[in-house]
CSV table of C-alpha atoms (C1' of nucleotides) in Angstrom, one decimal:
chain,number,residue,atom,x,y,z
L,1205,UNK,CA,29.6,42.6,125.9
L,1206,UNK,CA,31.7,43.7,123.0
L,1207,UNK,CA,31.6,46.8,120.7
L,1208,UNK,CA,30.7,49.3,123.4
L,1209,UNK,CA,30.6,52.9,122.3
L,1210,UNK,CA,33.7,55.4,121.3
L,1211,UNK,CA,33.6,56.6,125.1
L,1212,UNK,CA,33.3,53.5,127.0
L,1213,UNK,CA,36.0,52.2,124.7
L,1214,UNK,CA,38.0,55.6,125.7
L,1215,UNK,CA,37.6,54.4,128.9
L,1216,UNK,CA,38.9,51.1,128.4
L,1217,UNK,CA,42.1,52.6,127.0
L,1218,UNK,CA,42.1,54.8,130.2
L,1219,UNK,CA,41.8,51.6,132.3
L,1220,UNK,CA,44.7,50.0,130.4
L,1221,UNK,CA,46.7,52.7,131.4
L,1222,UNK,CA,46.0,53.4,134.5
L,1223,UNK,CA,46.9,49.5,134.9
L,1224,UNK,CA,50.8,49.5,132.7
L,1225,UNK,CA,51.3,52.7,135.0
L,1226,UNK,CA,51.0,51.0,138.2
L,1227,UNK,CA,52.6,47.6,137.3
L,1228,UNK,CA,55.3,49.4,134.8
L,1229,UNK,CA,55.8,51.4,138.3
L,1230,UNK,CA,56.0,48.5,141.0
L,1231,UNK,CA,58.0,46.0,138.9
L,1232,UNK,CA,59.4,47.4,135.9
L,1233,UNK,CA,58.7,47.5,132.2
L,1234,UNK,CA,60.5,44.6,131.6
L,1235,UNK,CA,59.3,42.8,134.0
L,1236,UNK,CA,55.4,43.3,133.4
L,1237,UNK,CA,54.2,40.9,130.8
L,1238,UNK,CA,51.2,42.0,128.4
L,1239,UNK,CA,48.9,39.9,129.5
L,1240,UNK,CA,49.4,41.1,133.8
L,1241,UNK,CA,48.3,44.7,132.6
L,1242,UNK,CA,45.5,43.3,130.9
L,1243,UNK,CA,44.6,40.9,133.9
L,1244,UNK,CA,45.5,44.1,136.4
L,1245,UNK,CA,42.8,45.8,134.1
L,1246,UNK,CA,40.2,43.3,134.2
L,1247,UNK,CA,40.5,42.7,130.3
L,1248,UNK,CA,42.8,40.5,127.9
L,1249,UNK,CA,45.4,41.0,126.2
L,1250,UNK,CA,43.5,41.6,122.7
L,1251,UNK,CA,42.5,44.8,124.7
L,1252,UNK,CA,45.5,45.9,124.2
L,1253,UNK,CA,46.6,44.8,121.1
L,1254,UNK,CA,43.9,46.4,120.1
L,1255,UNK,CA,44.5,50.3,121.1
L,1256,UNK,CA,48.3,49.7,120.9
L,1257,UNK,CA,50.7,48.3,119.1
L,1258,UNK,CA,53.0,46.4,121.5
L,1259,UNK,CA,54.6,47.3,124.8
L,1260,UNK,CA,57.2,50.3,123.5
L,1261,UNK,CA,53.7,51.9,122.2
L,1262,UNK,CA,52.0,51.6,125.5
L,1263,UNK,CA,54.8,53.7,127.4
L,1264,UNK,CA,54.9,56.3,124.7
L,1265,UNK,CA,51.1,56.6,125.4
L,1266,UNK,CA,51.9,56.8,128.7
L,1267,UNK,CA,54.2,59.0,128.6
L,1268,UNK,CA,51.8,61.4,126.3
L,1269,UNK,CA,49.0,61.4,128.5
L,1270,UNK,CA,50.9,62.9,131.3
L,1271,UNK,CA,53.3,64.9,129.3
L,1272,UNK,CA,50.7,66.7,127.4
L,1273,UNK,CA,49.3,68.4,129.9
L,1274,UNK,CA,52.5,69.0,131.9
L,1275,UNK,CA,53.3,70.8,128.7
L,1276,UNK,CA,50.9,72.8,129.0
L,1277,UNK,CA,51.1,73.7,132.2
L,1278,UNK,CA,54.2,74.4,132.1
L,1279,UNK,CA,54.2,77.4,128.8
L,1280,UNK,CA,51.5,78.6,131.5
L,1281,UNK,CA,53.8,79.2,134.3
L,1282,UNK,CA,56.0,80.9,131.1
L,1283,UNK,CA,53.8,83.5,129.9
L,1284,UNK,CA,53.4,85.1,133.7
L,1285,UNK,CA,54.6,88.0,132.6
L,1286,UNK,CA,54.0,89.9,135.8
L,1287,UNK,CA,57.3,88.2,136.9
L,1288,UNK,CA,60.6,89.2,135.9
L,1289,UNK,CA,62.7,86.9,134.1
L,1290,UNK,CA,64.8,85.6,136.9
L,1291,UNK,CA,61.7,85.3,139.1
L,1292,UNK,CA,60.2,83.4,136.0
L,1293,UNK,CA,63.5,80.7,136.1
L,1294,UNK,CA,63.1,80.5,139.4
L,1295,UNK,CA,59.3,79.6,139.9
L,1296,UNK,CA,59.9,77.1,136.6
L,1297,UNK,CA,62.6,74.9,138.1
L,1298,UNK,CA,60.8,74.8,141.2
L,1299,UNK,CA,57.5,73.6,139.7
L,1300,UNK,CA,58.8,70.8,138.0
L,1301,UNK,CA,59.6,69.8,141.6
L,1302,UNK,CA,56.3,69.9,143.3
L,1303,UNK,CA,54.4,68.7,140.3
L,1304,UNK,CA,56.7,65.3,140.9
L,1305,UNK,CA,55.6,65.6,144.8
L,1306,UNK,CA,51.5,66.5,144.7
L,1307,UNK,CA,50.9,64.9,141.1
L,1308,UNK,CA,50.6,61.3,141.6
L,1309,UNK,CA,50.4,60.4,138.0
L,1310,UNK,CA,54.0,62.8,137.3
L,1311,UNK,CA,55.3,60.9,139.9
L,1312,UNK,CA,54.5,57.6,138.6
L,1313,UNK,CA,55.9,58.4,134.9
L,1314,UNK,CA,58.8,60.3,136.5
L,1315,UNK,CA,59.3,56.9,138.6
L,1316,UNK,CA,58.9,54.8,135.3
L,1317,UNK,CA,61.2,56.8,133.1
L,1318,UNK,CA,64.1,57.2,135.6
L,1319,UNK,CA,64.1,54.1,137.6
L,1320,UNK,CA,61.9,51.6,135.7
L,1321,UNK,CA,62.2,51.3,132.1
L,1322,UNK,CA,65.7,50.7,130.1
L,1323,UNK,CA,65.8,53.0,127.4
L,1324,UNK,CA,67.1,50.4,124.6
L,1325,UNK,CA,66.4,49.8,120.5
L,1326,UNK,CA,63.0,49.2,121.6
L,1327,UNK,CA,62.3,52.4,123.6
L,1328,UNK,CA,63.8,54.5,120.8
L,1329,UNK,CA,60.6,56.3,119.8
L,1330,UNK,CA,59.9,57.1,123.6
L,1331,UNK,CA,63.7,58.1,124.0
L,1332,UNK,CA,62.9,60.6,121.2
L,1333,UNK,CA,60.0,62.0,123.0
L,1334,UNK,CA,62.0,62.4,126.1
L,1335,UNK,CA,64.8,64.0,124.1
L,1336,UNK,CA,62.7,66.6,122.0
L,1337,UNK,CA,60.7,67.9,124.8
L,1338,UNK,CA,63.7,68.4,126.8
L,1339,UNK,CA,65.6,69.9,123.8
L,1340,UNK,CA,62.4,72.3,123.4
L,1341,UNK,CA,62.4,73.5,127.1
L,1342,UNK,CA,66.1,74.2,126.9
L,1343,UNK,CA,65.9,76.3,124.6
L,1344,UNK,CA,62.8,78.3,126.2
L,1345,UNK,CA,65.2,78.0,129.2
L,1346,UNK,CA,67.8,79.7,127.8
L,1347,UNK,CA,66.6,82.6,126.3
L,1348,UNK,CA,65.1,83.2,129.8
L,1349,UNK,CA,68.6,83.1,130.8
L,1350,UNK,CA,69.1,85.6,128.0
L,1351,UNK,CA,66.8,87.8,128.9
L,1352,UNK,CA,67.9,87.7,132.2
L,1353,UNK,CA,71.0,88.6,131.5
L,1354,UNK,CA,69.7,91.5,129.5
L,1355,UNK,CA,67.9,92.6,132.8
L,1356,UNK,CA,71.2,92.7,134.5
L,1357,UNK,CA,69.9,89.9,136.8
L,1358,UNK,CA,72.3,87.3,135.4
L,1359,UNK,CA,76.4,87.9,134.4
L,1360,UNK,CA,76.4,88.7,130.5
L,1361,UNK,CA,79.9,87.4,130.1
L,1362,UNK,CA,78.4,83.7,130.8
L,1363,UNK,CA,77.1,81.2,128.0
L,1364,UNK,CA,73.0,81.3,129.0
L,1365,UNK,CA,73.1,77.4,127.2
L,1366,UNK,CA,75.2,76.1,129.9
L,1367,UNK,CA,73.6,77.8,132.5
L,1368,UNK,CA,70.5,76.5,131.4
L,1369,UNK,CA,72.0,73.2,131.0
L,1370,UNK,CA,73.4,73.2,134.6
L,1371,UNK,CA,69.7,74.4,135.7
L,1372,UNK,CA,68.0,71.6,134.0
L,1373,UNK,CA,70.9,68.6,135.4
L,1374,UNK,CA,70.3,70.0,138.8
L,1375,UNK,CA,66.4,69.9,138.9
L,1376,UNK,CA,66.2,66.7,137.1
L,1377,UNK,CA,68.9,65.0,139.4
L,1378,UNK,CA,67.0,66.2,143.0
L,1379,UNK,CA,64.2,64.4,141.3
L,1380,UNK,CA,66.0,61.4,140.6
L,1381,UNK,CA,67.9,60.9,144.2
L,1382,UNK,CA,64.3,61.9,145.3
L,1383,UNK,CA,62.3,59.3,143.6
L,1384,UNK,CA,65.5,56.4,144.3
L,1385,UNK,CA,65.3,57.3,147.9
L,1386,UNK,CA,62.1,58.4,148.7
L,1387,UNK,CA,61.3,60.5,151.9
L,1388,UNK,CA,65.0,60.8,151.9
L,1389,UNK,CA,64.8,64.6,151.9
L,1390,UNK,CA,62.0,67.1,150.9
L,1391,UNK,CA,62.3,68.0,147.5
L,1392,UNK,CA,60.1,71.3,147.2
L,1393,UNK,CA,62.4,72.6,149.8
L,1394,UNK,CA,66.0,71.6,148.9
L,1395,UNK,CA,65.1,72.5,144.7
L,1396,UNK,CA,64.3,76.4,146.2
L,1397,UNK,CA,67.0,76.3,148.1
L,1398,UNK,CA,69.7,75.1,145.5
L,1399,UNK,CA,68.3,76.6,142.5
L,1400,UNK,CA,68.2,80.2,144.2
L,1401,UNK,CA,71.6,79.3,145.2
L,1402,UNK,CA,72.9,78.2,142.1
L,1403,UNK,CA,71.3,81.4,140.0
L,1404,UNK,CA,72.9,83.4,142.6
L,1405,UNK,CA,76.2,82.1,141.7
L,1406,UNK,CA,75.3,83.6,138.5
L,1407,UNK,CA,74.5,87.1,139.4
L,1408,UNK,CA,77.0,90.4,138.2
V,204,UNK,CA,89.9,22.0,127.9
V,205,UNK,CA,88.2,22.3,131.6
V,206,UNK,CA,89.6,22.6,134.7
V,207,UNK,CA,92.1,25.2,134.5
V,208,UNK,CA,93.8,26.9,136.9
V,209,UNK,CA,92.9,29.7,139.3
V,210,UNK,CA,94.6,32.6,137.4
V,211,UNK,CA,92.6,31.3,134.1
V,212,UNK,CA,88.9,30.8,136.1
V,213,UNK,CA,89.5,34.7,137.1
V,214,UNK,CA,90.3,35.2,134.0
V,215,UNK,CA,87.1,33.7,132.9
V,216,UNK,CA,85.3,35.6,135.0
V,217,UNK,CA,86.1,39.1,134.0
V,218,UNK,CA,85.6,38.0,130.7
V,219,UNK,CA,82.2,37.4,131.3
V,220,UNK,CA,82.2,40.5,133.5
V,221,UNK,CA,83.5,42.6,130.5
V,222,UNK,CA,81.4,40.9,127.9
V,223,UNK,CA,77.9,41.7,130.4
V,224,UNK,CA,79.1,44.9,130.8
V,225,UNK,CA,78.9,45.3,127.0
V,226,UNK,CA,75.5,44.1,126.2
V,227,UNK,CA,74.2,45.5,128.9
V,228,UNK,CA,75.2,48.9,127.9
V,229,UNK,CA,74.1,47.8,124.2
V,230,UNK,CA,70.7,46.6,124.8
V,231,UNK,CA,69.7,46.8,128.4
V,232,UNK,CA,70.1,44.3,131.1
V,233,UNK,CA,66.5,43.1,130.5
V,234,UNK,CA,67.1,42.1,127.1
V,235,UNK,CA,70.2,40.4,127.5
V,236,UNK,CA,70.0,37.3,128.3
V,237,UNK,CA,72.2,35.2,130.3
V,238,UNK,CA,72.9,32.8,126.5
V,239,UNK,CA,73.9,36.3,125.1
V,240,UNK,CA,77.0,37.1,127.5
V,241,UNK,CA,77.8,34.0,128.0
V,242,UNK,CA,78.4,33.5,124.0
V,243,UNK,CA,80.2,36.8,123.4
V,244,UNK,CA,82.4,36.0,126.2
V,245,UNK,CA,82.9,32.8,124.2
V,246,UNK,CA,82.0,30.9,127.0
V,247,UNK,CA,78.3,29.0,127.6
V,248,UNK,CA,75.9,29.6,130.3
V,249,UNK,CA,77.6,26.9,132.7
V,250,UNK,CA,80.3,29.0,132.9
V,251,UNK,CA,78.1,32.3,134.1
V,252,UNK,CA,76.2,29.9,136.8
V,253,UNK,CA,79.4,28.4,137.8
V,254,UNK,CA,81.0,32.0,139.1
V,255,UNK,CA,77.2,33.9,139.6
V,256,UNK,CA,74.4,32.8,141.1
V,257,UNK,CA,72.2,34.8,138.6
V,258,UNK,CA,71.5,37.8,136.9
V,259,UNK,CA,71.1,40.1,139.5
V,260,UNK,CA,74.2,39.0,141.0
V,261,UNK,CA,76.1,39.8,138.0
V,262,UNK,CA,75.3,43.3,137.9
V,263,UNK,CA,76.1,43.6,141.3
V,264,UNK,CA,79.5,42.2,140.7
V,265,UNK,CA,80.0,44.1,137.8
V,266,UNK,CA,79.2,47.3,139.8
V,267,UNK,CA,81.5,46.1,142.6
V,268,UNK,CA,84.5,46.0,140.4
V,269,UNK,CA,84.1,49.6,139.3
V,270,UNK,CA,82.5,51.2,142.1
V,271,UNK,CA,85.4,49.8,144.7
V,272,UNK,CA,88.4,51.8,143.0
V,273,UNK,CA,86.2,54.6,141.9
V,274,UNK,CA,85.5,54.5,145.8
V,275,UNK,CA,89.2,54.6,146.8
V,276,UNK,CA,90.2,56.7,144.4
V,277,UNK,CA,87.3,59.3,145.3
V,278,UNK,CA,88.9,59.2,149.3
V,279,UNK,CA,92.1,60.0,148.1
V,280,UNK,CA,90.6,63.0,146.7
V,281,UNK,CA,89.2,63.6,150.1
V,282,UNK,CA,92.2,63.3,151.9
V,283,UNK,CA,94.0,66.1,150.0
V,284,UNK,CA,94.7,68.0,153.6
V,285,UNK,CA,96.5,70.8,151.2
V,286,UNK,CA,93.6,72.2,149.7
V,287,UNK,CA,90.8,74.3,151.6
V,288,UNK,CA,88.0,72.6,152.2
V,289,UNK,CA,85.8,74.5,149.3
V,290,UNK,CA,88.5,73.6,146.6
V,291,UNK,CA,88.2,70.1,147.9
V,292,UNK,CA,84.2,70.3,148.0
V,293,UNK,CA,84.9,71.5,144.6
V,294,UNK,CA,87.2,69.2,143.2
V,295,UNK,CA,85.5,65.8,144.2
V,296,UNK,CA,82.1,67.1,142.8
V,297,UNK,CA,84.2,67.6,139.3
V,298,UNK,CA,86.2,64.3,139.3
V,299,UNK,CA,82.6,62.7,139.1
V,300,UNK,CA,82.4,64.2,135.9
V,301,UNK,CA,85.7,64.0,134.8
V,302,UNK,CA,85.7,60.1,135.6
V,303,UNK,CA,82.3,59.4,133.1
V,304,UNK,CA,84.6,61.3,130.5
V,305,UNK,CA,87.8,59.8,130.5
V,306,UNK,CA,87.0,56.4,132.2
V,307,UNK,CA,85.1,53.7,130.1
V,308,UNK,CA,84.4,51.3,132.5
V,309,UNK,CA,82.7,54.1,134.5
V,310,UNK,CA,81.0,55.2,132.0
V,311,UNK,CA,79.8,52.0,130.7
V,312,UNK,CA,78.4,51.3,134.8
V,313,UNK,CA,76.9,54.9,134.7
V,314,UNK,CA,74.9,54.3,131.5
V,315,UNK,CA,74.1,50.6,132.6
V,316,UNK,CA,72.7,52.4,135.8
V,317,UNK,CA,70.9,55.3,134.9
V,318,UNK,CA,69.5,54.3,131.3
V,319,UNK,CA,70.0,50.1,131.0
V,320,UNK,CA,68.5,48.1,134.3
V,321,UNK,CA,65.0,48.7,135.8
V,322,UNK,CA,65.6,48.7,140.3
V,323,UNK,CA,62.8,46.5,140.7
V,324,UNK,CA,62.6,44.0,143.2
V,325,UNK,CA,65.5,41.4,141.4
V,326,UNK,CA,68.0,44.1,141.6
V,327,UNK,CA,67.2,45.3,145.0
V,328,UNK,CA,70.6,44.5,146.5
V,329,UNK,CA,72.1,47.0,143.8
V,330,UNK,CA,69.5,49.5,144.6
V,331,UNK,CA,71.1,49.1,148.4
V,332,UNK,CA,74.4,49.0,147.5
V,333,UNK,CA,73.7,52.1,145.5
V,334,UNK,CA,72.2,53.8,148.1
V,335,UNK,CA,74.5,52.6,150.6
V,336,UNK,CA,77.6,54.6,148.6
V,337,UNK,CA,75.6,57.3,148.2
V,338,UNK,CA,74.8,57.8,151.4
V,339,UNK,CA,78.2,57.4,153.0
V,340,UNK,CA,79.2,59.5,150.3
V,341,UNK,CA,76.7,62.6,150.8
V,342,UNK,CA,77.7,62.5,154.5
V,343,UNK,CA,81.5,62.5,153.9
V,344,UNK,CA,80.3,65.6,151.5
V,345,UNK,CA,77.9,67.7,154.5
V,346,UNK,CA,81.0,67.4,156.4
V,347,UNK,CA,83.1,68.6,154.0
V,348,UNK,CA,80.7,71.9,153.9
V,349,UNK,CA,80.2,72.0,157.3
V,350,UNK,CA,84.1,72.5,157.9
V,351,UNK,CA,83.6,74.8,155.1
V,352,UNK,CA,81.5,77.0,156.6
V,353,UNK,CA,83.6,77.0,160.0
V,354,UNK,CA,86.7,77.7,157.4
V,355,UNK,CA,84.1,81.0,156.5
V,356,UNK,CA,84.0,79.6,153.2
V,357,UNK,CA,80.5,79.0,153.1
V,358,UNK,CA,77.2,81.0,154.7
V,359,UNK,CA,76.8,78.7,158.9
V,360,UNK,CA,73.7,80.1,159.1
V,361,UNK,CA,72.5,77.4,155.9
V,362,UNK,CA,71.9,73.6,156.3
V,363,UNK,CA,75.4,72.0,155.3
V,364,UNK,CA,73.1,68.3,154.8
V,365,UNK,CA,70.9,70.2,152.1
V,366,UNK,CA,73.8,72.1,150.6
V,367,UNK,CA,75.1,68.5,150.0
V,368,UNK,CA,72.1,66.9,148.8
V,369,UNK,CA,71.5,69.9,146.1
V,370,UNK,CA,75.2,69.1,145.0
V,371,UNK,CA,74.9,65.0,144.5
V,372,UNK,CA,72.1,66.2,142.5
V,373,UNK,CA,73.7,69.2,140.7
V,374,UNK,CA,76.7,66.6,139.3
V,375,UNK,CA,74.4,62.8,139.1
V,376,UNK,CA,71.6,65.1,136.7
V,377,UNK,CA,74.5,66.6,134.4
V,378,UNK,CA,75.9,63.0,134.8
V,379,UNK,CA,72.3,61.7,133.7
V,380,UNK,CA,71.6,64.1,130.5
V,381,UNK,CA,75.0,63.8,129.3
V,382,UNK,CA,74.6,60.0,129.3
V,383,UNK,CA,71.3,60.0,127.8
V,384,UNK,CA,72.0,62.5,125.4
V,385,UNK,CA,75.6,61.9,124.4
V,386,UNK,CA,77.8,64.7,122.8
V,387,UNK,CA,74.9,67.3,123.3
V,388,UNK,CA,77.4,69.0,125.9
V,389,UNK,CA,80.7,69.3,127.6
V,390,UNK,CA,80.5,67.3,130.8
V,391,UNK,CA,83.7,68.5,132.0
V,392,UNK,CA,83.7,72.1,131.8
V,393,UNK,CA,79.4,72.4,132.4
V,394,UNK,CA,80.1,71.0,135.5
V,395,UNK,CA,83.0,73.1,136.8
V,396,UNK,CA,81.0,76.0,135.7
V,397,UNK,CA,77.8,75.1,137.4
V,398,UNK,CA,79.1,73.4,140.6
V,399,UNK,CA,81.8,76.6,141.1
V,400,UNK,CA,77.9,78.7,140.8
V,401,UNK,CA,76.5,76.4,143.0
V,402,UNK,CA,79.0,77.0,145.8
V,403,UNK,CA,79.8,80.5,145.4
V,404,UNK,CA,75.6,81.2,145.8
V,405,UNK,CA,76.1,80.0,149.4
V,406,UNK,CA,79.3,82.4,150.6
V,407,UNK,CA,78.7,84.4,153.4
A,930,DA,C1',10.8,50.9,111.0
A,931,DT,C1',13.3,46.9,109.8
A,932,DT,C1',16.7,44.8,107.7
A,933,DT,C1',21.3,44.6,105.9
A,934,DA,C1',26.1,45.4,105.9
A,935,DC,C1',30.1,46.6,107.9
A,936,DA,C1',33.3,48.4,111.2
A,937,DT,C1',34.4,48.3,116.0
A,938,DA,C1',36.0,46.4,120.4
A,939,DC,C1',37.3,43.2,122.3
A,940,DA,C1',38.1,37.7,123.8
A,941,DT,C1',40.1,33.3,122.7
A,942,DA,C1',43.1,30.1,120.6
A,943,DC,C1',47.3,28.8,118.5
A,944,DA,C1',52.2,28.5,117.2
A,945,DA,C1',56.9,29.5,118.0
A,946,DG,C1',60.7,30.9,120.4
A,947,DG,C1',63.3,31.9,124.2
A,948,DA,C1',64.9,32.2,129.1
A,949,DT,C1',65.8,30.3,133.4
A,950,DG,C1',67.3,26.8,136.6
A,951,DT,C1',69.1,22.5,137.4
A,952,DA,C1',70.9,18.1,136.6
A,953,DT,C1',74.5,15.7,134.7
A,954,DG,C1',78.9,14.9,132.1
A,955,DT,C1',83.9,15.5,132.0
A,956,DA,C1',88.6,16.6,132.0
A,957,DT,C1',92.2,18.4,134.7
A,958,DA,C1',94.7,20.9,138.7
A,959,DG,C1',96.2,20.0,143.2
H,667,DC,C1',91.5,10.8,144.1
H,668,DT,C1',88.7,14.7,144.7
H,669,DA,C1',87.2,19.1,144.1
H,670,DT,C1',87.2,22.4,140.5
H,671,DA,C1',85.7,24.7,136.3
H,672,DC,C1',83.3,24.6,133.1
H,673,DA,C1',80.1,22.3,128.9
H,674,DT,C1',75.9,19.9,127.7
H,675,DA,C1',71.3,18.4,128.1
H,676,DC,C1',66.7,18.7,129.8
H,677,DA,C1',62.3,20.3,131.6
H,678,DT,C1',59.4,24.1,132.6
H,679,DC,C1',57.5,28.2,132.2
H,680,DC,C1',56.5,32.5,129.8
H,681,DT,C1',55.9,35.9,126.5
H,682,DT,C1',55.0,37.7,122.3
H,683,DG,C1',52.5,38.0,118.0
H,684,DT,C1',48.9,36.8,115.2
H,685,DA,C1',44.9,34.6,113.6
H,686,DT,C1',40.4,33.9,114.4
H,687,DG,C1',35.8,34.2,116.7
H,688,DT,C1',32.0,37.1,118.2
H,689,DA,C1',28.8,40.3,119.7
H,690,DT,C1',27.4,44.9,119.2
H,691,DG,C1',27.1,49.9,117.6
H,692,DT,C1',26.0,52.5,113.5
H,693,DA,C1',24.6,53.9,109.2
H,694,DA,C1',22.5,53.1,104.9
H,695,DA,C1',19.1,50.8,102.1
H,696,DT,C1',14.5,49.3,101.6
DNA sequence: ATTTACATACATACAAGGATGTATGTATAG
DNA sequence: CTATACATACATCCTTGTATGTATGTAAAT
């Protein structure tokens, strides 16, 4: 039972994932040899060797297959133009927030990236993922800022970077205290909450 | 050369502390093993078994010897009586910041933390201790709003418990992309910017 | 329509190197 | 003399990477 077709070996891959996700998830990268993801899969480890390279390559795949369409999703919410710009911050920050709650598979990678993995020399290439995308929706995030400020929604006389930056540590922290202490608080709730409050800080 | 007196065992011990707190912060806690520290301390594994019982427990130590004076330290901050109870809201949420900054040893345990140990089931007591401080932490910090709000300072008719939560998560997610992403901004002043927004979005 | 040839998609086997925990040795402070 | 504060030695278990085996899909040649 070997050489199956480009689909059902698609589906292998998907299997492997599925598998690194949980275990990366309940025990750690570290702590999840090769060969239990393979086992958790129902395959060996020359399963994986084949469609990755080692364990650093597996995360980033990971990490892809979630991201991707998050991405997407996410220059979605963006183009509503219907909004206004501050309305447009607003609904993005929250989003982020109860994609991490209702998507099971954000939650997981959300869960591996901030509590289960140790971004070291190995990680590098996965810590450069991490640190372009977030570099790419700062900026988007910003010249929201900007053009909210050219609304008169925001106070001109601020820096739109930090306030974006401010923005993206408060949203990104609720998610981690949420994930390290789970149920400790509902996150949809207290992200609409402080975000509004912190734009509001913000206002002319 | 064995056997030596209490002083120089305590002595040997924070070396090792100093020297896992290091590689840790180097190359993860995963990836150092116990051979490593023990060597750049100068010392041998013997000497790590003789004053840990493991691993796990060396983290925890580690963390205990700078999360115990950060801890003091952050109460006498609280028990400024002269300020209001906004500016000391305020002021405690910054010294967070300001600590990462200007304290190495902090810093070091912060990064170790957030970016170089996985909270899987071996460091579970760490986990608890973390969320132990956090907790008695975030309800020394809802009371702080609640007097606050009884000062006027603050809107009564909001939820001084989620107005607390929002701010842990405001300062630990600047705290977490300034660590990951080091030198991309100013800790310090982002946070007095953002955490000043925060609070003045819930005034009356 | 077979056969041939090759690439694919894995499974299995092998070698080497740690890492951990523990048991034991040992010199000295108290 | 005894407990202390380590160093050393040992056994066990994993883990990774790679090399090799193998069965099948697929396309081209005949």
């Amino acid at each position: 039972m070997v050489r199956k077709t480009k689909e059902e070996a698609q589906a292998t891959r998907n299997q492997l994932l599925d598998a690194a996700a949980r275990l990366f998830c309940e025990q750690g990268v570290a702590s999840s040899s090769l060969h239990e993801i393979a086992e958790a899969a129902g395959l060996t480890r020359g399963a994986i060797y084949w469609h990755f390279e080692n364990k650093g390559d597996l995360l980033t795949a990971l990490w892809e297959r979630v991201a991707l369409p998050m991405q997407q999703a996410f220059d979605e919410v963006a183009q509503q133009q219907a909004m206004d710009p501050l309305a447009r911050i607003q609904r993005k920050a929250c989003w982020v927030a109860e994609c991490i709650e209702t998507n099971e598979p954000v939650r997981m990678l959300m869960t591996i990236l901030m509590l289960r993995c140790e971004f070291t020399q190995e990680l590098e290439s996965t810590r450069g993922h991490f640190l372009r995308v977030r570099e790419d929706c700062l900026t988007q995030m910003a010249e929201e800022v900007r053009l909210a400020m050219q609304a008169g929604q925001l106070d001109p006389a601020q820096d739109n970077e930090k306030i974006a930056v401010g923005l993206f540590g408060l949203v990104d922290g609720l998610c981690f205290h949420w994930l390290i202490a789970p149920g400790r608080f509902q996150i949809a709730s207290v992200t609409r909450l402080s975000v509004s409050a912190y734009l509001a800080g913000f206002k002319p």
